[in-house]
Coordinates of C-alpha atoms in Angstrom, one line a residue:
M1 CA -150.4 -89.1 -88.9
K2 CA -153.0 -91.9 -89.5
L3 CA -154.1 -92.6 -93.0
V4 CA -157.0 -94.6 -94.2
V5 CA -157.2 -95.8 -97.7
V6 CA -160.5 -97.0 -99.3
G7 CA -159.7 -99.3 -102.2
G8 CA -156.4 -101.3 -102.6
V9 CA -155.6 -101.7 -106.2
A10 CA -153.6 -99.2 -108.5
G11 CA -154.4 -95.9 -106.8
G12 CA -155.0 -96.9 -103.2
A13 CA -152.0 -99.3 -102.9
S14 CA -149.7 -96.6 -104.5
A15 CA -150.9 -93.9 -102.0
A16 CA -150.4 -96.1 -99.1
A17 CA -147.0 -97.1 -100.1
R18 CA -145.7 -93.4 -100.9
V19 CA -147.0 -92.4 -97.5
R20 CA -145.0 -95.1 -95.9
R21 CA -141.8 -93.9 -97.9
L22 CA -142.4 -90.4 -96.8
D23 CA -143.2 -91.1 -93.1
P24 CA -142.0 -94.4 -91.5
S25 CA -143.9 -93.4 -88.3
A26 CA -147.3 -93.1 -90.0
E27 CA -150.1 -95.5 -89.3
V28 CA -151.4 -96.7 -92.7
V29 CA -154.7 -98.7 -92.9
V30 CA -156.1 -100.0 -96.3
F31 CA -159.7 -101.3 -96.6
D32 CA -161.0 -103.3 -99.7
K33 CA -164.2 -105.1 -100.0
G34 CA -162.8 -107.6 -102.4
D35 CA -160.7 -110.8 -101.7
Y36 CA -157.5 -109.3 -103.0
V37 CA -155.5 -106.1 -103.2
S38 CA -152.7 -104.8 -105.5
Y39 CA -153.6 -107.2 -108.4
S40 CA -152.9 -106.4 -112.2
N41 CA -156.3 -105.7 -113.3
C42 CA -155.0 -104.6 -116.7
S43 CA -153.7 -108.2 -117.1
L44 CA -157.0 -109.9 -116.1
P45 CA -158.1 -110.6 -119.8
Y46 CA -154.7 -112.3 -120.4
Y47 CA -155.5 -115.0 -117.8
L48 CA -158.4 -116.0 -120.1
G49 CA -156.1 -116.7 -122.9
G50 CA -153.4 -118.5 -120.9
V51 CA -150.9 -115.8 -121.3
V52 CA -150.9 -115.3 -117.6
T53 CA -150.9 -119.1 -116.5
S54 CA -152.2 -118.8 -112.9
D55 CA -154.8 -116.6 -111.3
R56 CA -152.2 -116.2 -108.4
A57 CA -149.7 -114.6 -110.7
L58 CA -152.2 -111.7 -111.1
I59 CA -151.7 -110.8 -107.5
M60 CA -148.8 -108.5 -107.0
M61 CA -148.9 -108.1 -103.3
T62 CA -150.8 -109.9 -100.4
P63 CA -151.9 -108.3 -97.1
D64 CA -149.2 -110.2 -95.4
G65 CA -146.7 -108.9 -97.9
F66 CA -147.8 -105.3 -97.2
R67 CA -147.5 -105.8 -93.5
N68 CA -144.1 -107.6 -93.5
S69 CA -142.4 -105.4 -96.2
H70 CA -144.1 -102.0 -95.8
D71 CA -145.7 -102.1 -92.3
I72 CA -149.1 -101.3 -94.0
D73 CA -152.2 -102.8 -92.4
V74 CA -154.3 -104.1 -95.3
R75 CA -157.7 -105.4 -94.5
V76 CA -159.6 -107.3 -97.3
R77 CA -163.3 -108.1 -97.3
R78 CA -163.8 -105.0 -95.4
E79 CA -166.3 -102.4 -97.0
V80 CA -166.4 -98.8 -95.9
T81 CA -170.0 -98.0 -95.8
A82 CA -170.0 -94.5 -94.5
I83 CA -167.7 -91.5 -93.7
D84 CA -168.2 -89.2 -90.6
R85 CA -166.3 -86.0 -91.9
E86 CA -167.0 -84.1 -88.8
N87 CA -165.4 -86.7 -86.4
K88 CA -163.0 -88.1 -89.1
E89 CA -164.1 -91.7 -88.9
V90 CA -165.2 -94.3 -91.3
T91 CA -167.8 -97.0 -90.8
V92 CA -166.5 -100.5 -91.9
L93 CA -168.2 -103.7 -92.4
N94 CA -166.5 -107.0 -92.1
L95 CA -168.0 -109.0 -94.9
N96 CA -166.9 -112.3 -93.2
T97 CA -168.6 -111.8 -89.9
G98 CA -171.2 -109.0 -90.6
E99 CA -169.6 -107.0 -87.7
E100 CA -169.5 -103.2 -88.1
Y101 CA -167.0 -100.9 -86.5
K102 CA -165.5 -97.5 -86.6
E103 CA -162.0 -96.5 -87.7
S104 CA -160.6 -92.9 -87.2
Y105 CA -158.4 -91.2 -89.8
D106 CA -156.3 -88.0 -90.0
K107 CA -156.3 -88.2 -93.8
L108 CA -158.5 -90.3 -96.1
V109 CA -157.9 -91.4 -99.6
L110 CA -160.7 -92.6 -101.7
S111 CA -159.7 -95.1 -104.4
P112 CA -162.8 -97.1 -105.0
G113 CA -162.4 -97.4 -108.8
A114 CA -165.4 -97.9 -111.1
R115 CA -167.9 -100.6 -111.6
P116 CA -168.9 -102.4 -114.9
V117 CA -172.2 -100.9 -116.5
M118 CA -174.9 -103.6 -116.5
P119 CA -178.0 -102.0 -118.0
P120 CA -181.2 -103.6 -116.4
S121 CA -183.1 -102.9 -119.6
I122 CA -181.3 -105.7 -121.3
K123 CA -183.6 -108.8 -120.8
G124 CA -181.6 -111.5 -119.0
I125 CA -178.7 -109.2 -118.0
F126 CA -178.5 -110.8 -114.5
G127 CA -178.5 -114.4 -115.9
S128 CA -176.0 -117.1 -114.6
N129 CA -174.5 -117.2 -118.0
V130 CA -173.5 -113.3 -117.8
Y131 CA -170.1 -112.1 -116.5
S132 CA -168.1 -108.9 -116.2
V133 CA -164.4 -108.3 -115.9
R134 CA -163.3 -106.3 -112.9
T135 CA -161.6 -108.6 -110.3
V136 CA -159.4 -111.7 -110.3
N137 CA -162.6 -113.6 -109.1
D138 CA -164.4 -112.4 -112.3
V139 CA -161.8 -113.8 -114.7
V140 CA -161.5 -117.2 -112.7
K141 CA -165.3 -117.5 -113.1
I142 CA -165.2 -116.7 -116.8
N143 CA -162.3 -119.2 -117.3
N144 CA -164.3 -121.8 -115.4
A145 CA -167.5 -121.5 -117.4
V146 CA -165.6 -121.5 -120.7
A147 CA -164.0 -124.8 -119.6
A148 CA -167.5 -126.1 -118.7
S149 CA -169.1 -125.0 -122.1
A150 CA -169.2 -127.8 -124.8
E151 CA -169.8 -125.4 -127.6
K152 CA -167.5 -122.5 -126.4
K153 CA -169.4 -119.9 -128.2
I154 CA -168.9 -116.5 -126.3
T155 CA -170.5 -113.2 -126.9
V156 CA -168.4 -110.1 -125.9
V157 CA -170.6 -106.9 -125.6
G158 CA -168.5 -103.8 -125.9
G159 CA -165.6 -102.8 -128.1
G160 CA -163.6 -101.0 -125.7
F161 CA -160.1 -102.0 -124.4
I162 CA -161.3 -104.7 -122.0
G163 CA -163.9 -106.0 -124.6
V164 CA -161.3 -106.3 -127.5
E165 CA -158.6 -108.0 -125.1
V166 CA -161.2 -110.5 -123.8
A167 CA -162.3 -111.3 -127.3
E168 CA -158.8 -111.8 -128.6
N169 CA -157.8 -114.1 -125.6
L170 CA -160.8 -116.2 -125.7
A171 CA -160.4 -116.5 -129.6
N172 CA -156.7 -117.5 -129.0
K173 CA -158.1 -120.3 -126.7
G174 CA -160.1 -121.6 -129.5
C175 CA -163.6 -120.1 -128.6
E176 CA -166.0 -119.0 -131.3
V177 CA -166.3 -115.3 -130.4
T178 CA -168.8 -112.6 -131.4
L179 CA -168.2 -109.0 -130.4
V180 CA -171.1 -106.7 -130.4
E181 CA -170.6 -102.8 -130.4
G182 CA -173.1 -100.2 -130.5
L183 CA -171.0 -97.6 -132.4
D184 CA -169.6 -97.9 -135.8
Q185 CA -166.1 -98.9 -134.5
I186 CA -164.2 -100.4 -131.7
L187 CA -161.8 -98.5 -129.5
Q188 CA -162.9 -95.0 -129.5
P189 CA -159.4 -93.4 -129.0
Y190 CA -158.5 -94.2 -132.6
D191 CA -160.2 -92.5 -135.6
Y192 CA -162.3 -94.3 -138.1
D193 CA -159.7 -94.5 -140.9
M194 CA -157.2 -96.0 -138.5
V195 CA -159.4 -98.5 -136.8
Q196 CA -160.3 -100.2 -140.0
M197 CA -156.9 -102.1 -139.6
L198 CA -157.9 -103.4 -136.2
H199 CA -161.4 -104.4 -137.5
K200 CA -159.6 -106.3 -140.4
E201 CA -157.3 -108.0 -138.0
M202 CA -160.1 -109.2 -135.8
D203 CA -162.0 -110.4 -138.8
D204 CA -159.0 -112.2 -140.1
H205 CA -158.7 -114.0 -136.8
E206 CA -162.5 -115.1 -137.1
V207 CA -164.0 -112.7 -134.4
K208 CA -167.4 -112.0 -135.7
L209 CA -167.8 -108.1 -135.4
Y210 CA -171.3 -106.8 -135.2
L211 CA -170.9 -102.9 -135.3
K212 CA -173.7 -100.4 -134.9
S213 CA -175.6 -103.2 -133.0
T214 CA -177.4 -103.3 -129.8
L215 CA -177.8 -106.1 -127.4
K216 CA -181.6 -106.7 -126.6
E217 CA -181.8 -110.0 -124.8
I218 CA -179.7 -112.8 -123.4
C219 CA -181.1 -116.3 -123.3
P220 CA -179.3 -119.7 -122.1
D221 CA -178.1 -120.7 -125.4
H222 CA -178.3 -117.4 -127.6
V223 CA -178.4 -113.6 -127.6
V224 CA -180.7 -111.3 -129.5
I225 CA -179.1 -108.2 -131.1
E226 CA -180.7 -105.3 -133.1
R227 CA -178.8 -104.2 -136.2
N228 CA -180.1 -101.7 -138.9
G229 CA -183.6 -102.2 -137.5
E230 CA -183.4 -105.9 -137.8
E231 CA -183.3 -108.4 -134.7
L232 CA -180.7 -111.3 -135.0
E233 CA -180.2 -114.4 -132.9
I234 CA -176.6 -115.4 -132.2
E235 CA -175.8 -118.7 -130.7
S236 CA -174.0 -118.1 -127.4
D237 CA -173.2 -120.1 -124.2
L238 CA -172.0 -117.2 -122.2
V239 CA -171.9 -113.4 -122.4
V240 CA -169.2 -111.1 -121.2
M241 CA -170.3 -107.6 -120.6
A242 CA -167.7 -104.7 -121.3
I243 CA -169.7 -101.8 -122.5
G244 CA -168.0 -99.4 -120.1
V245 CA -167.6 -98.4 -116.4
R246 CA -169.2 -96.0 -114.0
P247 CA -167.1 -94.3 -111.1
E248 CA -167.9 -95.7 -107.8
T249 CA -169.0 -92.5 -106.1
E250 CA -171.8 -93.5 -103.7
L251 CA -169.6 -93.3 -100.7
A252 CA -168.4 -89.8 -101.6
K253 CA -171.9 -88.6 -102.4
S254 CA -173.3 -90.1 -99.0
C255 CA -170.9 -87.9 -97.0
G256 CA -171.7 -84.7 -99.1
L257 CA -168.4 -84.6 -101.2
E258 CA -168.7 -82.6 -104.4
I259 CA -169.3 -84.6 -107.7
G260 CA -168.1 -83.1 -110.9
E261 CA -170.1 -82.6 -114.1
T262 CA -169.0 -85.9 -115.6
G263 CA -170.1 -87.8 -112.6
G264 CA -166.6 -88.4 -111.1
I265 CA -165.4 -87.0 -107.7
K266 CA -164.3 -83.5 -108.0
V267 CA -160.7 -82.7 -107.1
N268 CA -158.2 -80.0 -107.3
H269 CA -154.6 -80.1 -108.5
N270 CA -153.5 -81.8 -105.4
F271 CA -156.3 -84.4 -105.6
Q272 CA -158.1 -83.0 -102.6
T273 CA -161.9 -83.4 -102.7
S274 CA -164.2 -80.6 -101.4
D275 CA -163.0 -81.8 -97.9
P276 CA -159.1 -80.8 -97.6
D277 CA -158.6 -83.9 -95.5
I278 CA -160.1 -86.4 -98.0
Y279 CA -158.1 -87.1 -101.3
A280 CA -159.5 -89.1 -104.3
V281 CA -157.5 -90.8 -107.1
G282 CA -158.1 -93.3 -109.9
D283 CA -161.1 -94.3 -112.0
A284 CA -163.5 -92.5 -109.6
I285 CA -162.3 -88.9 -110.1
E286 CA -162.5 -86.4 -112.8
F287 CA -159.8 -84.1 -113.8
P288 CA -158.9 -81.6 -116.6
N289 CA -158.0 -82.4 -120.1
F290 CA -154.5 -81.1 -121.0
F291 CA -155.7 -79.4 -124.2
T292 CA -159.2 -78.1 -123.3
G293 CA -159.0 -77.7 -119.4
K294 CA -162.4 -79.6 -119.5
A295 CA -163.2 -82.2 -116.8
G296 CA -163.0 -85.7 -118.0
R297 CA -162.4 -89.3 -116.7
L298 CA -159.6 -91.7 -117.5
A299 CA -159.7 -95.3 -116.4
L300 CA -156.1 -96.2 -116.7
A301 CA -153.6 -97.4 -114.1
G302 CA -150.7 -95.2 -115.0
P303 CA -152.5 -92.1 -114.2
A304 CA -154.0 -93.4 -111.1
Q305 CA -150.6 -94.3 -109.8
R306 CA -149.3 -90.7 -110.6
Q307 CA -152.3 -89.2 -108.9
A308 CA -151.8 -91.4 -105.8
R309 CA -148.2 -90.2 -105.4
A310 CA -149.2 -86.6 -105.9
A311 CA -151.9 -86.9 -103.2
A312 CA -149.5 -88.5 -100.7
D313 CA -146.8 -85.7 -101.4
H314 CA -149.4 -83.1 -100.7
M315 CA -150.2 -84.5 -97.4
Y316 CA -146.5 -83.8 -96.6
G317 CA -146.4 -80.3 -97.9
R318 CA -145.3 -81.0 -101.4
D319 CA -147.4 -79.1 -104.0
N320 CA -148.2 -80.4 -107.3
H321 CA -148.6 -78.9 -110.7
L322 CA -151.3 -80.7 -112.6
K323 CA -151.1 -80.3 -116.4
G324 CA -154.1 -82.6 -117.1
Y325 CA -154.3 -85.8 -118.9
I326 CA -153.6 -86.3 -122.7
G327 CA -154.8 -89.9 -122.8
S328 CA -152.0 -92.1 -123.8
S329 CA -152.9 -95.8 -124.2
C330 CA -151.8 -99.0 -126.2
I331 CA -153.2 -102.3 -127.0
K332 CA -152.4 -105.5 -128.9
V333 CA -154.9 -106.9 -131.2
F334 CA -153.8 -110.3 -132.4
G335 CA -150.7 -109.6 -134.6
L336 CA -150.9 -105.9 -134.5
N337 CA -149.8 -103.3 -131.8
A338 CA -151.7 -100.0 -131.6
A339 CA -151.1 -96.9 -129.6
A340 CA -152.7 -93.5 -129.2
T341 CA -152.2 -90.2 -127.6
G342 CA -153.8 -86.8 -127.4
L343 CA -156.8 -85.6 -129.4
N344 CA -158.4 -87.6 -132.3
E345 CA -160.4 -86.0 -135.1
K346 CA -163.7 -86.5 -133.3
A347 CA -162.3 -84.6 -130.2
C348 CA -160.8 -81.8 -132.4
R349 CA -164.2 -81.3 -134.1
K350 CA -166.2 -81.4 -130.9
E351 CA -163.8 -78.7 -129.4
G352 CA -163.8 -76.6 -132.6
I353 CA -160.2 -76.8 -133.0
N354 CA -158.8 -75.9 -136.4
Y355 CA -156.7 -79.0 -137.3
D356 CA -155.3 -81.3 -140.1
H357 CA -153.7 -84.6 -140.1
V358 CA -151.3 -86.8 -142.1
I359 CA -151.2 -90.6 -142.4
I360 CA -147.9 -92.3 -143.5
F361 CA -147.0 -96.0 -143.8
P362 CA -143.1 -96.1 -143.5
S363 CA -141.1 -99.1 -142.7
D364 CA -140.6 -99.5 -138.8
K365 CA -136.9 -100.3 -139.3
V366 CA -134.7 -100.5 -142.3
S367 CA -136.5 -102.6 -144.9
I368 CA -133.8 -105.1 -145.6
M369 CA -133.7 -106.1 -141.7
P370 CA -135.5 -109.2 -140.6
N371 CA -139.1 -108.6 -139.3
A372 CA -139.4 -105.1 -141.0
H373 CA -143.1 -104.2 -141.5
Y374 CA -145.1 -101.1 -142.4
L375 CA -146.2 -98.8 -139.6
A376 CA -149.4 -96.9 -139.9
L377 CA -148.8 -93.5 -138.3
K378 CA -151.4 -90.6 -138.1
L379 CA -150.3 -87.2 -136.7
L380 CA -152.8 -84.4 -135.8
F381 CA -151.7 -81.0 -135.7
E382 CA -153.3 -77.5 -135.2
V383 CA -153.6 -75.1 -138.0
P384 CA -152.0 -72.6 -138.6
T385 CA -149.6 -73.1 -135.5
G386 CA -148.4 -76.6 -136.1
R387 CA -148.8 -77.6 -132.6
I388 CA -149.0 -81.3 -132.1
L389 CA -152.3 -82.4 -131.1
G390 CA -152.3 -86.2 -131.2
A391 CA -151.2 -89.4 -132.7
Q392 CA -152.2 -92.9 -133.5
A393 CA -149.9 -95.8 -134.7
I394 CA -150.7 -99.2 -135.7
G395 CA -148.3 -102.0 -136.9
K396 CA -146.5 -105.3 -136.2
G397 CA -143.7 -103.3 -134.6
E398 CA -143.2 -100.8 -131.8
A399 CA -146.2 -98.7 -132.4
D400 CA -146.1 -97.6 -128.6
K401 CA -142.6 -96.4 -128.9
R402 CA -143.5 -93.9 -131.6
V403 CA -146.6 -92.7 -129.8
D404 CA -144.7 -92.3 -126.4
V405 CA -142.3 -90.0 -128.1
I406 CA -145.1 -88.0 -129.5
A407 CA -146.8 -88.0 -126.1
A408 CA -143.8 -86.5 -124.5
M409 CA -143.5 -83.9 -127.2
I410 CA -147.3 -83.0 -126.6
T411 CA -146.7 -82.4 -122.8
M412 CA -143.9 -79.9 -123.9
G413 CA -146.1 -78.0 -126.2
A414 CA -144.2 -79.0 -129.2
T415 CA -144.9 -78.1 -132.9
L416 CA -144.2 -79.9 -136.0
E417 CA -140.9 -78.1 -136.4
D418 CA -139.7 -79.4 -132.9
L419 CA -140.8 -82.9 -133.8
K420 CA -139.0 -82.7 -137.2
E421 CA -135.8 -81.7 -135.4
L422 CA -136.0 -84.4 -132.6
E423 CA -132.9 -86.5 -132.4
L424 CA -133.5 -90.2 -131.8
C425 CA -131.7 -93.5 -131.5
Y426 CA -130.9 -95.1 -134.9
A427 CA -129.5 -98.4 -135.8
P428 CA -131.1 -100.6 -138.8
L429 CA -132.5 -103.3 -136.5
F430 CA -134.2 -100.6 -134.5
T431 CA -135.6 -98.0 -136.9
T432 CA -134.8 -96.0 -140.0
A433 CA -132.4 -93.1 -140.1
K434 CA -135.4 -90.8 -140.5
D435 CA -137.7 -92.2 -137.8
P436 CA -141.4 -92.4 -138.6
V437 CA -142.0 -89.6 -136.1
N438 CA -139.6 -87.4 -137.9
F439 CA -141.1 -88.4 -141.3
A440 CA -144.6 -87.7 -140.1
A441 CA -143.6 -84.2 -138.9
L442 CA -142.0 -83.6 -142.4
V443 CA -145.2 -84.6 -144.2
G444 CA -147.2 -82.5 -141.7
L445 CA -145.0 -79.4 -142.5
N446 CA -145.5 -79.9 -146.4
V447 CA -149.4 -80.1 -145.7
L448 CA -149.4 -77.2 -143.3
N449 CA -147.0 -74.9 -145.4
G450 CA -149.0 -75.6 -148.5
D451 CA -146.3 -77.3 -150.3
V452 CA -148.5 -80.3 -150.9
K453 CA -152.2 -80.6 -151.5
Q454 CA -153.4 -84.0 -150.1
V455 CA -156.6 -86.1 -150.2
H456 CA -157.8 -88.0 -147.1
L457 CA -158.4 -91.7 -147.1
R458 CA -162.0 -91.2 -146.3
D459 CA -162.6 -89.2 -149.5
V460 CA -161.1 -91.6 -152.0
R461 CA -164.1 -93.6 -152.6
E462 CA -166.0 -90.5 -153.6
L463 CA -163.3 -89.7 -156.1
V464 CA -163.5 -93.2 -157.6
E465 CA -167.3 -93.3 -157.9
S466 CA -167.2 -89.8 -159.5
G467 CA -164.8 -90.8 -162.1
A468 CA -162.0 -88.6 -160.9
Y469 CA -158.7 -88.9 -162.8
I470 CA -156.3 -91.0 -160.6
I471 CA -152.7 -91.9 -161.6
D472 CA -151.0 -94.8 -160.1
V473 CA -147.3 -94.2 -160.1
R474 CA -146.3 -97.7 -159.2
E475 CA -144.5 -100.0 -161.6
E476 CA -146.5 -102.0 -163.9
G477 CA -146.1 -105.3 -162.1
E478 CA -147.4 -103.7 -158.9
F479 CA -150.3 -102.3 -160.7
R480 CA -151.3 -105.7 -162.0
R481 CA -151.4 -107.2 -158.7
G482 CA -154.1 -104.8 -157.5
H483 CA -155.2 -101.3 -158.3
I484 CA -158.0 -98.7 -157.9
K485 CA -160.7 -99.2 -160.5
G486 CA -160.3 -96.8 -163.3
A487 CA -156.8 -95.6 -162.2
H488 CA -154.2 -94.8 -165.0
N489 CA -150.8 -96.4 -164.6
I490 CA -147.9 -94.0 -165.4
P491 CA -144.8 -95.5 -163.4
Q492 CA -142.5 -92.9 -161.6
S493 CA -139.8 -94.1 -163.7
E494 CA -141.8 -93.0 -166.9
I495 CA -143.7 -90.0 -165.7
R496 CA -141.2 -87.2 -167.1
R497 CA -141.4 -88.6 -170.7
R498 CA -145.2 -89.1 -170.4
L499 CA -146.3 -85.7 -169.3
D500 CA -148.6 -85.2 -172.3
E501 CA -150.7 -88.0 -171.0
I502 CA -151.6 -86.1 -167.8
P503 CA -154.6 -83.7 -168.0
T504 CA -154.2 -80.1 -167.2
D505 CA -157.9 -79.2 -167.5
R506 CA -159.2 -81.1 -164.6
P507 CA -158.0 -82.2 -161.1
V508 CA -155.4 -85.0 -161.0
Y509 CA -154.9 -87.3 -158.1
L510 CA -151.6 -89.2 -157.5
H511 CA -150.9 -92.3 -155.5
C512 CA -148.4 -95.1 -155.1
R513 CA -148.1 -97.8 -152.3
S514 CA -147.5 -95.5 -149.5
S515 CA -147.5 -92.0 -150.9
Q516 CA -143.8 -91.7 -151.0
R517 CA -143.2 -92.2 -154.8
S518 CA -146.3 -90.3 -155.7
Y519 CA -145.0 -87.3 -153.6
Y520 CA -141.9 -87.3 -155.7
C521 CA -144.1 -87.3 -158.8
Y522 CA -146.1 -84.4 -157.2
C523 CA -143.0 -82.4 -156.9
A524 CA -141.8 -83.1 -160.4
L525 CA -145.1 -82.2 -161.9
K526 CA -145.5 -79.2 -159.7
G527 CA -142.0 -78.0 -160.9
R528 CA -143.3 -78.3 -164.4
G529 CA -146.2 -76.1 -163.8
F530 CA -149.0 -78.6 -163.0
D531 CA -151.3 -76.7 -160.5
N532 CA -154.2 -79.3 -160.7
I533 CA -152.5 -82.1 -158.7
A534 CA -153.0 -83.8 -155.2
N535 CA -151.3 -86.5 -153.5
I536 CA -153.6 -89.4 -151.9
Q537 CA -152.9 -89.9 -148.3
G538 CA -151.9 -93.5 -147.4
S539 CA -151.9 -94.3 -151.1
F540 CA -152.8 -97.8 -152.3
L541 CA -151.8 -99.6 -148.9
G542 CA -154.0 -97.2 -146.9
I543 CA -156.8 -97.6 -149.2
S544 CA -156.8 -101.5 -149.2
L545 CA -156.7 -101.4 -145.3
Y546 CA -159.4 -98.7 -145.1
E547 CA -162.0 -100.1 -147.4
Y548 CA -161.4 -103.9 -147.0
F549 CA -163.5 -104.4 -143.7
N550 CA -165.8 -101.7 -144.7
D551 CA -166.7 -103.4 -148.0
K552 CA -167.1 -106.8 -146.3
D553 CA -169.2 -105.4 -143.4
Q554 CA -171.3 -103.2 -145.4
G555 CA -171.8 -105.2 -148.5
R556 CA -170.3 -102.5 -150.7
E557 CA -168.8 -102.8 -154.2
P558 CA -165.1 -102.5 -153.8
I559 CA -163.3 -99.7 -155.4
V560 CA -160.2 -101.7 -156.0
D561 CA -159.9 -104.7 -158.3
Q562 CA -157.8 -106.6 -155.7
Y563 CA -156.8 -105.8 -152.3
N564 CA -153.1 -105.7 -151.4
F565 CA -151.7 -105.4 -147.9
A566 CA -148.1 -106.1 -148.7

């Protein structure tokens, strides 16, 4: 068999390597129009911050390495410009010489990736001070431009993964960074209540966030953005565009392959296109969501590599069972680690799924251990089945570990009951005896079964502004260091002997630092006949983290007298 692969990064290189392992006698040819193949595109932003110290370190394998180690013929600076499906040939342009030639194939894999969105409607978008991040050459150019800039004032446009990582790395390098995002938050996989922690973290590290803002014009020494109907000028030496990517589908379209409803190349469960001898993988394709079965796109290296292996296997008679994607991802934002999987609230509402969620702030390891910190963990579940729908975690510790566990459970159709009973490793230096994922399942079951009434973080401001009766059950010293305005302090240690102070003729809302002590108080009051009580989700720590950046960004009157993030 002769395999031709178009695109030599994650998906293409993986397909070629898998075919070679399955068939030592196959002829395998890989074309890439860039200068490099098999480079770590997910690591590109970290070259800008010096975490990756050399551009050469980004390159995982060279054409010579492919040839010598795997007997794979990799040809860089070769652009495939056309596919002749009838004769099973591709037309190849040598970008060095301008020569054009034909290459035959038995099987063809398309892995062209996606290209950065560069809207021509933005004035100055094609200026010499405007950059995007897709290849090794791109980040080398940005790095050189930053080094040559006297002021080092950088505007990053787009608050997705690439935009946030670029902003962080340039800020760590000493640049004055502004990040412009059109929506009301960065990092769309995270819900609004969780992402406020990341907004605060970027603000704490002096990245200027302009949310709900649109880039209008790029000039040599500044940019013009529109925010709340007002145009603002921001000093800027160079601009990095990271507002998203579009799948590279021109080659597929030109030869008549079917394009899906989201604009990606349509494939079946074996990653065959509408031509059974042509496969497609990676950022250029669309495939079904695990929960909804609807087509979507996922620009991540891990899924691309799994798709490539599946495509290669099918060429040799090995069928695949595509479950669809759940969308697991993680990111570091300065001192915080964040991870997400499955559906978030926006997706649940869009799909009409009846759901609820809990947010907890447990310690990520036994609290007396060194480097123990809180971990914010949000767990979404279906009502009334308890099926796990998604999770998000943010903290200084191993957020990804917890989300990985939940991602594995999701793929097996697990419920809160399953997660509650999950047996995990424990030692004080690693986690708590009741791991945060077990803890989240228990809290979720309390809510699902109606054992606890909860108030979501997003609803607390309305309670405060309406004069609701809120009891802070922390101890007096904690209360003095910061509390919700208008809250009544009845510590957990005193609540049983101060029952006469608690109203019975109006709703009463309890909170502590993280909702645990207030839950104990909830149980105590419920057992004494109080049926007018609810526990505030996330409690004072959650409220502080949720409100802080919002108050600063929107100029709102704080609902707490002093924030406390400890």
